[in-house]
Amino acid sequence: MTGANHGIGAAVARRLGARGVDVLLTYLRVEDPVDPATPEAYRRHRAATADAVAAEICAASGRAVAVEADLSEPGAAAALFDRAEAELGPVDILVNNATGWVQDTFTPAAASVELAGLGITANVVYPPVTDTGWVTDAVRESVRASDDHVHVATPDQVAEVIDFLLSDAADLVTGNVLRLR
């Protein structure tokens, strides 16, 4: 689980832990400069570790390990898989939760075909504006005035959809980009 120190990533990690999934929480602390337009709580959350989220999961009888990693570094992903397998066992679920991305050759349709024979599903969830601590009154007003957005979601609402996609009930759902509104 990447980006698990706050927001959607933390919400997904908590949901998975609550249903008995062992979770390796990865995060990258980001020290944002002070900006009057950015809520201070959001800055603190981005600069935090995922230790508190891992502790919550463990306190509820789950298993979780928090690891800081910069996924832009070559070898970081492989090292995380090695760590997950060493501490928690085989990896059955991968949730790549990121705040931004650059289009590459990955598509859920190509991945779902390539991985189907292994019983692996591949989907992309495109969340709506989600209040992970950065949403201000001005952002809420912009969403209300938008023809494209419906409402501001909570991290738990987005996590609920992701949790469904990771469940046995969604084993036929693959190769999709789900745009939440």
XYZ file of N, CA, C and O in Angstrom:
724
model
N 0.856 -1.164 0.000
C 0.000 0.000 0.000
C 0.901 1.226 0.000
O 1.613 1.442 0.976
N 0.883 1.998 -1.077
C 1.716 3.198 -1.124
C 0.918 4.409 -0.642
O -0.305 4.397 -0.628
N 1.624 5.447 -0.261
C 0.990 6.684 0.187
C 0.114 6.476 1.417
O -0.937 7.093 1.550
N 0.549 5.627 2.329
C -0.315 5.207 3.435
C -0.133 5.992 4.716
O -0.621 5.590 5.755
N 0.545 7.131 4.662
C 0.705 7.912 5.882
C -0.473 8.838 6.154
O -0.604 9.357 7.257
N -1.367 9.023 5.179
C -2.554 9.858 5.397
C -3.509 9.675 4.220
O -3.217 8.968 3.259
N -4.646 10.289 4.308
C -5.593 10.352 3.198
C -6.127 9.001 2.733
O -6.409 8.110 3.532
N -6.264 8.875 1.420
C -6.836 7.673 0.821
C -5.994 6.443 1.155
O -6.530 5.389 1.490
N -4.683 6.556 1.069
C -3.812 5.418 1.353
C -3.990 4.897 2.767
O -4.090 3.689 2.989
N -4.059 5.789 3.736
C -4.268 5.375 5.124
C -5.647 4.753 5.296
O -5.798 3.747 6.001
N -6.656 5.322 4.645
C -8.020 4.786 4.754
C -8.104 3.378 4.165
O -8.738 2.496 4.743
N -7.460 3.155 3.022
C -7.456 1.819 2.419
C -6.710 0.842 3.331
O -7.177 -0.279 3.568
N -5.567 1.249 3.847
C -4.785 0.373 4.734
C -5.605 -0.027 5.955
O -5.603 -1.200 6.359
N -6.310 0.918 6.552
C -7.141 0.603 7.723
C -8.241 -0.397 7.373
O -8.506 -1.336 8.125
N -8.895 -0.197 6.222
C -9.975 -1.109 5.809
C -9.428 -2.510 5.564
O -10.037 -3.499 5.967
N -8.285 -2.588 4.894
C -7.708 -3.907 4.632
C -7.290 -4.584 5.930
O -7.544 -5.777 6.134
N -6.660 -3.834 6.811
C -6.264 -4.386 8.098
C -7.460 -4.875 8.896
O -7.398 -5.927 9.547
N -8.565 -4.144 8.825
C -9.770 -4.519 9.567
C -10.367 -5.827 9.062
O -11.021 -6.540 9.813
N -10.117 -6.146 7.807
C -10.658 -7.418 7.308
C -9.615 -8.525 7.271
O -9.772 -9.546 6.618
N -8.518 -8.308 8.009
C -7.548 -9.372 8.219
C -6.413 -9.448 7.230
O -5.635 -10.396 7.254
N -6.280 -8.453 6.379
C -5.177 -8.423 5.421
C -3.939 -7.865 6.118
O -4.013 -6.832 6.783
N -2.811 -8.551 6.003
C -1.537 -8.023 6.499
C -1.100 -6.918 5.545
O -1.133 -7.110 4.322
N -0.691 -5.778 6.087
C -0.457 -4.602 5.248
C 0.953 -4.053 5.432
O 1.378 -3.760 6.549
N 1.669 -3.900 4.313
C 2.923 -3.147 4.299
C 2.548 -1.751 3.829
O 2.103 -1.568 2.697
N 2.693 -0.788 4.727
C 2.340 0.591 4.423
C 3.606 1.329 4.002
O 4.553 1.411 4.777
N 3.617 1.830 2.799
C 4.761 2.629 2.377
C 4.335 4.086 2.298
O 3.161 4.408 2.127
N 5.309 4.938 2.425
C 5.052 6.376 2.422
C 6.340 7.092 2.075
O 7.430 6.528 2.165
N 6.208 8.327 1.668
C 7.345 9.210 1.456
C 6.991 10.526 2.124
O 6.016 11.189 1.745
N 7.752 10.863 3.160
C 7.486 12.126 3.852
C 7.825 13.284 2.932
O 8.892 13.321 2.326
N 6.898 14.225 2.844
C 7.074 15.400 2.004
C 7.002 16.633 2.892
O 6.022 16.829 3.608
N 8.051 17.422 2.869
C 8.110 18.658 3.656
C 7.711 19.823 2.754
O 8.546 20.411 2.066
N 6.413 20.125 2.717
C 5.919 21.235 1.895
C 6.276 22.567 2.541
O 6.229 22.689 3.774
N 6.606 23.569 1.742
C 6.848 24.893 2.320
C 5.544 25.464 2.880
O 4.457 25.101 2.435
N 5.676 26.338 3.847
C 4.501 27.005 4.405
C 3.840 27.806 3.294
O 4.501 28.537 2.557
N 2.533 27.621 3.181
C 1.744 28.323 2.159
C 0.408 28.664 2.799
O -0.305 27.759 3.241
N 0.064 29.940 2.865
C -1.193 30.317 3.517
C -2.422 29.652 2.876
O -3.449 29.498 3.521
N -2.322 29.227 1.632
C -3.450 28.590 0.949
C -3.561 27.099 1.267
O -4.552 26.469 0.928
N -2.539 26.537 1.898
C -2.537 25.112 2.234
C -2.753 24.948 3.733
O -1.977 25.478 4.532
N -3.788 24.206 4.127
C -4.018 24.005 5.558
C -2.806 23.372 6.237
O -2.183 22.452 5.716
N -2.486 23.860 7.419
C -1.330 23.382 8.175
C -1.434 21.886 8.488
O -0.448 21.162 8.455
N -2.642 21.410 8.785
C -2.826 19.985 9.098
C -2.419 19.114 7.911
O -1.823 18.050 8.091
N -2.726 19.561 6.713
C -2.353 18.802 5.515
C -0.827 18.701 5.391
O -0.286 17.640 5.109
N -0.149 19.819 5.639
C 1.317 19.824 5.595
C 1.885 18.839 6.614
O 2.805 18.082 6.314
N 1.320 18.828 7.823
C 1.792 17.916 8.874
C 1.573 16.454 8.475
O 2.433 15.610 8.696
N 0.423 16.160 7.900
C 0.120 14.778 7.512
C 1.076 14.284 6.435
O 1.516 13.135 6.469
N 1.385 15.138 5.462
C 2.299 14.739 4.383
C 3.723 14.532 4.883
O 4.479 13.764 4.308
N 4.076 15.207 5.958
C 5.428 15.090 6.513
C 5.543 13.966 7.542
O 6.640 13.678 8.017
N 4.432 13.322 7.856
C 4.425 12.287 8.889
C 4.817 10.926 8.336
O 4.783 10.687 7.131
N 5.155 10.029 9.232
C 5.385 8.634 8.863
C 4.034 7.919 8.833
O 3.006 8.505 9.184
N 4.043 6.654 8.475
C 2.826 5.832 8.527
C 2.801 4.981 9.791
O 1.969 4.078 9.914
N 3.694 5.269 10.738
C 3.760 4.482 11.971
C 2.444 4.491 12.746
O 2.030 3.465 13.295
N 1.776 5.638 12.805
C 0.512 5.726 13.555
C -0.567 4.867 12.908
O -1.345 4.213 13.610
N -0.612 4.841 11.590
C -1.604 4.013 10.891
C -1.295 2.538 11.128
O -2.199 1.743 11.417
N -0.032 2.157 11.044
C 0.362 0.765 11.313
C 0.009 0.387 12.749
O -0.498 -0.718 13.005
N 0.235 1.294 13.686
C -0.083 1.023 15.093
C -1.583 0.828 15.289
O -2.003 -0.041 16.070
N -2.413 1.620 14.586
C -3.873 1.452 14.667
C -4.282 0.060 14.196
O -5.116 -0.597 14.824
N -3.713 -0.371 13.078
C -4.039 -1.693 12.527
C -3.613 -2.786 13.512
O -4.378 -3.711 13.791
N -2.416 -2.668 14.052
C -1.911 -3.665 15.012
C -2.731 -3.667 16.301
O -2.990 -4.735 16.871
N -3.152 -2.495 16.762
C -3.955 -2.406 17.981
C -5.308 -3.092 17.818
O -5.907 -3.537 18.797
N -5.765 -3.204 16.573
C -7.038 -3.874 16.286
C -6.810 -5.333 15.884
O -7.608 -5.920 15.175
N -5.675 -5.888 16.310
C -5.306 -7.294 16.069
C -4.908 -7.605 14.635
O -4.923 -8.756 14.215
N -4.536 -6.577 13.882
C -4.042 -6.797 12.529
C -2.528 -6.839 12.510
O -1.873 -6.696 13.544
N -1.988 -7.052 11.328
C -0.531 -7.019 11.146
C -0.200 -5.946 10.127
O -0.758 -5.938 9.024
N 0.722 -5.065 10.496
C 1.100 -3.979 9.606
C 2.526 -3.543 9.898
O 2.974 -3.560 11.041
N 3.212 -3.152 8.836
C 4.581 -2.651 8.931
C 4.645 -1.384 8.085
O 4.185 -1.378 6.941
N 5.209 -0.324 8.642
C 5.364 0.938 7.922
C 6.807 1.080 7.441
O 7.740 0.862 8.222
N 6.974 1.441 6.171
C 8.305 1.577 5.578
C 8.338 2.831 4.710
O 7.494 2.997 3.830
N 9.320 3.688 4.935
C 9.486 4.852 4.061
C 10.260 4.431 2.827
O 11.277 3.733 2.927
N 9.771 4.857 1.662
C 10.437 4.505 0.409
C 10.147 5.549 -0.649
O 9.028 6.059 -0.747
N 11.159 5.850 -1.439
C 11.010 6.738 -2.587
C 10.922 5.856 -3.819
O 11.917 5.301 -4.282
N 9.720 5.710 -4.350
C 9.504 4.801 -5.466
C 10.091 5.296 -6.781
O 10.088 4.562 -7.772
N 10.620 6.506 -6.799
C 11.312 6.971 -8.003
C 12.733 6.421 -8.077
O 13.395 6.532 -9.100
N 13.205 5.826 -6.977
C 14.540 5.235 -6.950
C 14.505 3.834 -7.561
O 13.661 3.018 -7.196
N 15.444 3.542 -8.482
C 15.496 2.198 -9.059
C 15.695 1.169 -7.940
O 16.453 1.372 -7.014
N 14.981 0.112 -8.025
C 15.125 -0.946 -7.035
C 14.237 -0.810 -5.822
O 14.126 -1.751 -5.030
N 13.593 0.346 -5.633
C 12.766 0.543 -4.442
C 11.580 -0.414 -4.424
O 11.286 -1.016 -3.383
N 10.917 -0.568 -5.550
C 9.743 -1.456 -5.587
C 10.134 -2.900 -5.273
O 9.467 -3.572 -4.478
N 11.209 -3.370 -5.860
C 11.656 -4.746 -5.602
C 12.017 -4.928 -4.128
O 11.678 -5.947 -3.521
N 12.666 -3.934 -3.544
C 13.037 -4.020 -2.127
C 11.795 -4.062 -1.247
O 11.763 -4.779 -0.230
N 10.757 -3.328 -1.623
C 9.522 -3.348 -0.845
C 8.826 -4.704 -0.930
O 8.303 -5.202 0.067
N 8.816 -5.297 -2.117
C 8.238 -6.642 -2.246
C 9.018 -7.630 -1.387
O 8.425 -8.465 -0.701
N 10.350 -7.527 -1.416
C 11.178 -8.414 -0.591
C 10.854 -8.234 0.894
O 10.727 -9.202 1.642
N 10.716 -6.998 1.312
C 10.416 -6.708 2.724
C 9.042 -7.238 3.109
O 8.870 -7.847 4.169
N 8.059 -7.015 2.231
C 6.702 -7.502 2.512
C 6.695 -9.013 2.650
O 6.106 -9.557 3.599
N 7.366 -9.698 1.740
C 7.394 -11.162 1.790
C 8.143 -11.672 3.014
O 7.725 -12.649 3.634
N 9.216 -10.994 3.384
C 10.002 -11.418 4.545
C 9.239 -11.217 5.853
O 9.323 -12.045 6.753
N 8.498 -10.131 5.962
C 7.835 -9.812 7.225
C 6.372 -10.245 7.298
O 5.852 -10.476 8.389
N 5.702 -10.328 6.128
C 4.263 -10.591 6.154
C 3.832 -11.792 5.316
O 2.682 -12.207 5.400
N 4.707 -12.293 4.475
C 4.342 -13.420 3.616
C 4.083 -12.984 2.185
O 4.354 -11.839 1.815
N 3.569 -13.902 1.361
C 3.373 -13.603 -0.060
C 2.469 -12.386 -0.281
O 1.527 -12.156 0.479
N 2.767 -11.634 -1.322
C 1.979 -10.449 -1.666
C 0.812 -10.883 -2.554
O 1.011 -11.443 -3.631
N -0.397 -10.609 -2.077
C -1.605 -10.941 -2.830
C -2.292 -9.720 -3.408
O -3.092 -9.837 -4.327
N -2.043 -8.561 -2.816
C -2.726 -7.322 -3.199
C -1.684 -6.225 -3.345
O -0.792 -6.103 -2.507
N -1.823 -5.426 -4.392
C -0.982 -4.239 -4.554
C -1.897 -3.055 -4.808
O -2.713 -3.088 -5.728
N -1.785 -2.045 -3.968
C -2.524 -0.804 -4.172
C -1.489 0.293 -4.336
O -0.743 0.596 -3.418
N -1.436 0.860 -5.527
C -0.527 1.960 -5.801
C -1.342 3.240 -5.694
O -2.118 3.569 -6.583
N -1.179 3.923 -4.604
C -1.924 5.136 -4.308
C -0.946 6.308 -4.447
O 0.004 6.394 -3.692
N -1.186 7.151 -5.415
C -0.250 8.254 -5.652
C -1.014 9.551 -5.869
O -2.152 9.548 -6.334
N -0.367 10.665 -5.547
C -1.017 11.958 -5.725
C -0.855 12.496 -7.130
O -1.546 13.417 -7.517
N 0.033 11.960 -7.877
C 0.245 12.402 -9.241
C 0.899 11.293 -10.024
O 1.430 10.347 -9.473
N 0.839 11.384 -11.338
C 1.424 10.332 -12.154
C 1.756 10.884 -13.521
O 1.273 11.935 -13.928
N 2.580 10.153 -14.216
C 2.945 10.484 -15.586
C 2.527 9.296 -16.441
O 2.828 8.149 -16.120
N 1.801 9.576 -17.507
C 1.334 8.504 -18.372
C 2.525 7.724 -18.918
O 3.503 8.284 -19.364
N 2.413 6.409 -18.842
C 3.435 5.555 -19.431
C 2.725 4.497 -20.264
O 1.625 4.736 -20.736
N 3.305 3.357 -20.407
C 2.712 2.337 -21.260
C 1.681 1.477 -20.541
O 1.025 0.652 -21.169
N 1.530 1.642 -19.223
C 0.570 0.841 -18.466
C -0.857 1.220 -18.828
O -1.216 2.387 -18.861
N -1.656 0.210 -19.104
C -3.100 0.395 -19.222
C -3.767 -0.751 -18.484
O -3.274 -1.877 -18.498
N -4.892 -0.474 -17.826
C -5.555 -1.562 -17.115
C -6.037 -2.658 -18.059
O -6.047 -3.836 -17.692
N -6.422 -2.290 -19.330
C -6.892 -3.301 -20.286
C -5.765 -4.264 -20.669
O -5.941 -5.485 -20.684
N -4.531 -3.677 -21.005
C -3.408 -4.569 -21.362
C -3.013 -5.432 -20.189
O -2.753 -6.623 -20.288
N -2.958 -4.809 -18.884
C -2.570 -5.533 -17.675
C -3.576 -6.630 -17.359
O -3.191 -7.737 -16.969
N -4.886 -6.334 -17.509
C -5.895 -7.344 -17.156
C -5.790 -8.567 -18.053
O -5.975 -9.692 -17.590
N -5.466 -8.365 -19.331
C -5.301 -9.499 -20.249
C -4.048 -10.291 -19.888
O -4.066 -11.520 -19.816
N -2.942 -9.587 -19.637
C -1.685 -10.254 -19.317
C -1.737 -11.011 -17.995
O -1.104 -12.053 -17.852
N -2.494 -10.521 -17.039
C -2.504 -11.099 -15.701
C -3.691 -12.033 -15.436
O -3.719 -12.718 -14.416
N -4.659 -12.055 -16.338
C -5.880 -12.844 -16.121
C -5.585 -14.313 -15.859
O -6.211 -14.929 -14.994
N -4.651 -14.890 -16.574
C -4.322 -16.293 -16.406
C -3.758 -16.621 -15.035
O -3.778 -17.774 -14.607
N -3.303 -15.604 -14.329
C -2.769 -15.785 -12.978
C -3.827 -15.508 -11.906
O -3.530 -15.557 -10.715
N -5.043 -15.197 -12.365
C -6.110 -14.879 -11.413
C -5.987 -13.496 -10.816
O -6.528 -13.222 -9.748
N -5.280 -12.607 -11.508
C -5.036 -11.254 -11.013
C -5.906 -10.266 -11.775
O -5.958 -10.301 -13.005
N -6.578 -9.400 -11.043
C -7.344 -8.326 -11.664
C -6.526 -7.038 -11.604
O -5.684 -6.866 -10.731
N -6.786 -6.149 -12.540
C -6.081 -4.864 -12.589
C -7.089 -3.775 -12.943
O -7.718 -3.827 -14.001
N -7.249 -2.836 -12.055
C -8.170 -1.723 -12.265
C -7.518 -0.431 -11.806
O -6.593 -0.452 -11.000
N -8.031 0.670 -12.304
C -7.587 1.995 -11.883
C -8.792 2.713 -11.306
O -9.872 2.711 -11.909
N -8.618 3.313 -10.142
C -9.667 4.124 -9.541
C -9.227 5.570 -9.640
O -8.155 5.938 -9.150
N -10.038 6.366 -10.302
C -9.777 7.795 -10.448
C -10.725 8.506 -9.482
O -11.905 8.647 -9.758
N -10.213 8.895 -8.311
C -11.113 9.468 -7.300
C -11.550 10.879 -7.661
O -10.889 11.576 -8.437
N -12.656 11.306 -7.064
C -13.064 12.706 -7.239
C -12.188 13.583 -6.350
O -11.277 13.090 -5.687
N -12.483 14.852 -6.310
C -11.822 15.716 -5.343
C -12.069 15.079 -3.971
O -13.207 14.809 -3.601
N -10.991 14.779 -3.278
C -11.092 14.059 -2.011
C -10.447 14.884 -0.910
O -9.304 15.324 -1.047
N -11.173 15.076 0.169
C -10.669 15.901 1.258
C -9.712 15.104 2.127
O -10.090 14.472 3.097
N -8.448 15.153 1.726
C -7.388 14.510 2.498
C -6.692 15.538 3.394
O -5.605 15.278 3.883
N -7.350 16.674 3.567
C -6.814 17.724 4.419
C -6.484 18.997 3.676
O -6.261 20.033 4.289
N -6.463 18.948 2.372
C -6.081 20.122 1.583
C -7.275 20.933 1.090
O -7.114 22.052 0.613
N -8.475 20.383 1.201
C -9.661 21.042 0.637
C -10.066 22.222 1.512
O -10.320 22.075 2.709
N -10.137 23.368 0.885
C -10.526 24.602 1.561
C -11.956 24.954 1.153
O -12.543 24.318 0.273
N -12.496 25.984 1.764
C -13.831 26.454 1.384
C -13.862 26.863 -0.090
O -14.858 26.634 -0.779
N -12.772 27.446 -0.570
C -12.712 27.854 -1.981
C -12.778 26.630 -2.905
O -13.432 26.671 -3.951
N -12.119 25.553 -2.519
C -12.170 24.324 -3.317
C -13.585 23.755 -3.304
O -14.119 23.342 -4.331
N -14.211 23.736 -2.130
C -15.587 23.234 -2.045
C -16.528 24.047 -2.935
O -17.398 23.497 -3.597
N -16.359 25.340 -2.932
C -17.194 26.204 -3.784
C -16.941 25.907 -5.263
O -17.872 25.861 -6.060
N -15.695 25.698 -5.610
C -15.353 25.363 -6.993
C -16.005 24.050 -7.419
O -16.508 23.927 -8.530
N -16.015 23.074 -6.540
C -16.662 21.789 -6.835
C -18.162 21.996 -7.017
O -18.768 21.463 -7.951
N -18.778 22.777 -6.125
C -20.222 23.047 -6.239
C -20.563 23.717 -7.561
O -21.604 23.442 -8.151
N -19.683 24.586 -8.033
C -19.938 25.334 -9.267
C -19.554 24.561 -10.528
O -19.895 24.962 -11.634
N -18.884 23.445 -10.364
C -18.364 22.681 -11.495
C -19.450 21.850 -12.184
O -20.345 21.313 -11.542
N -19.329 21.739 -13.492
C -20.198 20.836 -14.249
C -19.637 19.420 -14.242
O -20.330 18.476 -14.599
N -18.380 19.275 -13.862
C -17.700 17.983 -13.916
C -17.698 17.240 -12.586
O -17.710 16.021 -12.559
N -17.669 17.962 -11.494
C -17.581 17.342 -10.169
C -18.954 17.292 -9.517
O -19.771 18.177 -9.720
N -19.178 16.266 -8.710
C -20.457 16.123 -8.034
C -20.354 16.556 -6.578
O -21.192 17.305 -6.096
N -19.334 16.063 -5.883
C -19.143 16.445 -4.491
C -17.700 16.165 -4.077
O -16.949 15.544 -4.813
N -17.347 16.616 -2.895
C -16.039 16.336 -2.322
C -16.176 15.045 -1.516
O -17.020 14.942 -0.628
N -15.364 14.062 -1.850
C -15.412 12.771 -1.170
C -14.511 12.767 0.053
O -13.608 13.597 0.184
N -14.747 11.806 0.931
C -13.848 11.566 2.048
C -12.907 10.425 1.651
O -13.250 9.609 0.776
N -11.751 10.331 2.282
C -10.872 9.192 2.006
C -11.571 7.853 2.243
O -11.363 6.899 1.492
N -12.421 7.771 3.258
C -13.121 6.515 3.533
C -14.077 6.120 2.409
O -14.248 4.936 2.132
N -14.705 7.095 1.765
C -15.595 6.778 0.648
C -14.815 6.166 -0.511
O -15.253 5.191 -1.121
N -13.676 6.727 -0.818
C -12.841 6.192 -1.898
C -12.295 4.822 -1.493
O -12.296 3.877 -2.283
N -11.875 4.684 -0.246
C -11.341 3.417 0.247
C -12.380 2.307 0.174
O -12.040 1.143 -0.080
N -13.633 2.641 0.378
C -14.699 1.638 0.306
C -14.780 1.037 -1.099
O -14.941 -0.177 -1.249
N -14.642 1.862 -2.118
C -14.674 1.362 -3.497
C -13.448 0.495 -3.766
O -13.552 -0.591 -4.345
N -12.288 0.946 -3.332
C -11.061 0.175 -3.540
C -11.143 -1.151 -2.797
O -10.781 -2.199 -3.338
N -11.650 -1.119 -1.578
C -11.807 -2.342 -0.799
C -12.723 -3.329 -1.531
O -12.451 -4.528 -1.567
N -13.793 -2.843 -2.120
C -14.672 -3.726 -2.894
C -13.907 -4.367 -4.049
O -13.996 -5.575 -4.279
N -13.132 -3.549 -4.780
C -12.378 -4.091 -5.917
C -11.362 -5.138 -5.499
O -10.982 -5.997 -6.295
N -10.927 -5.097 -4.249
C -9.959 -6.059 -3.732
C -10.623 -7.287 -3.116
O -9.935 -8.212 -2.701
N -11.936 -7.288 -3.097
C -12.668 -8.395 -2.481
C -12.974 -9.488 -3.505
O -12.918 -9.270 -4.717
N -13.326 -10.657 -3.006
C -13.721 -11.763 -3.878
C -14.967 -11.425 -4.680
O -15.164 -11.953 -5.773
N -15.805 -10.532 -4.159
C -17.029 -10.155 -4.865
C -16.743 -9.443 -6.187
O -17.603 -9.388 -7.060
N -15.534 -8.914 -6.348
C -15.185 -8.173 -7.560
C -14.227 -8.942 -8.461
O -13.546 -8.346 -9.292
N -14.197 -10.265 -8.332
C -13.208 -11.020 -9.111
C -13.457 -10.969 -10.618
O -12.570 -11.308 -11.400
N -14.627 -10.524 -11.059
C -14.894 -10.372 -12.488
C -14.661 -8.940 -12.978
O -14.790 -8.668 -14.166
N -14.319 -8.050 -12.073
C -14.103 -6.649 -12.430
C -12.621 -6.456 -12.692
O -11.800 -6.487 -11.777
N -12.273 -6.272 -13.957
C -10.866 -6.078 -14.309
C -10.764 -5.283 -15.608
O -11.680 -5.281 -16.425
N -9.663 -4.585 -15.764
C -9.411 -3.830 -16.982
C -10.184 -2.525 -17.066
O -10.421 -2.011 -18.145
N -10.545 -1.961 -15.939
C -11.382 -0.769 -15.927
C -10.691 0.433 -15.314
O -9.830 0.285 -14.450
N -11.123 1.590 -15.759
C -10.801 2.841 -15.075
C -12.123 3.309 -14.483
O -13.051 3.630 -15.222
N -12.215 3.264 -13.164
C -13.439 3.689 -12.495
C -13.287 5.134 -12.079
O -12.429 5.460 -11.255
N -14.101 5.979 -12.662
C -14.056 7.399 -12.337
C -15.138 7.688 -11.319
O -16.327 7.593 -11.618
N -14.720 7.985 -10.098
C -15.666 8.271 -9.025
C -16.018 9.749 -9.076
O -15.188 10.580 -9.358
N -17.268 10.036 -8.771
C -17.714 11.421 -8.839
C -18.344 11.800 -7.547
O -18.726 12.791 -7.216
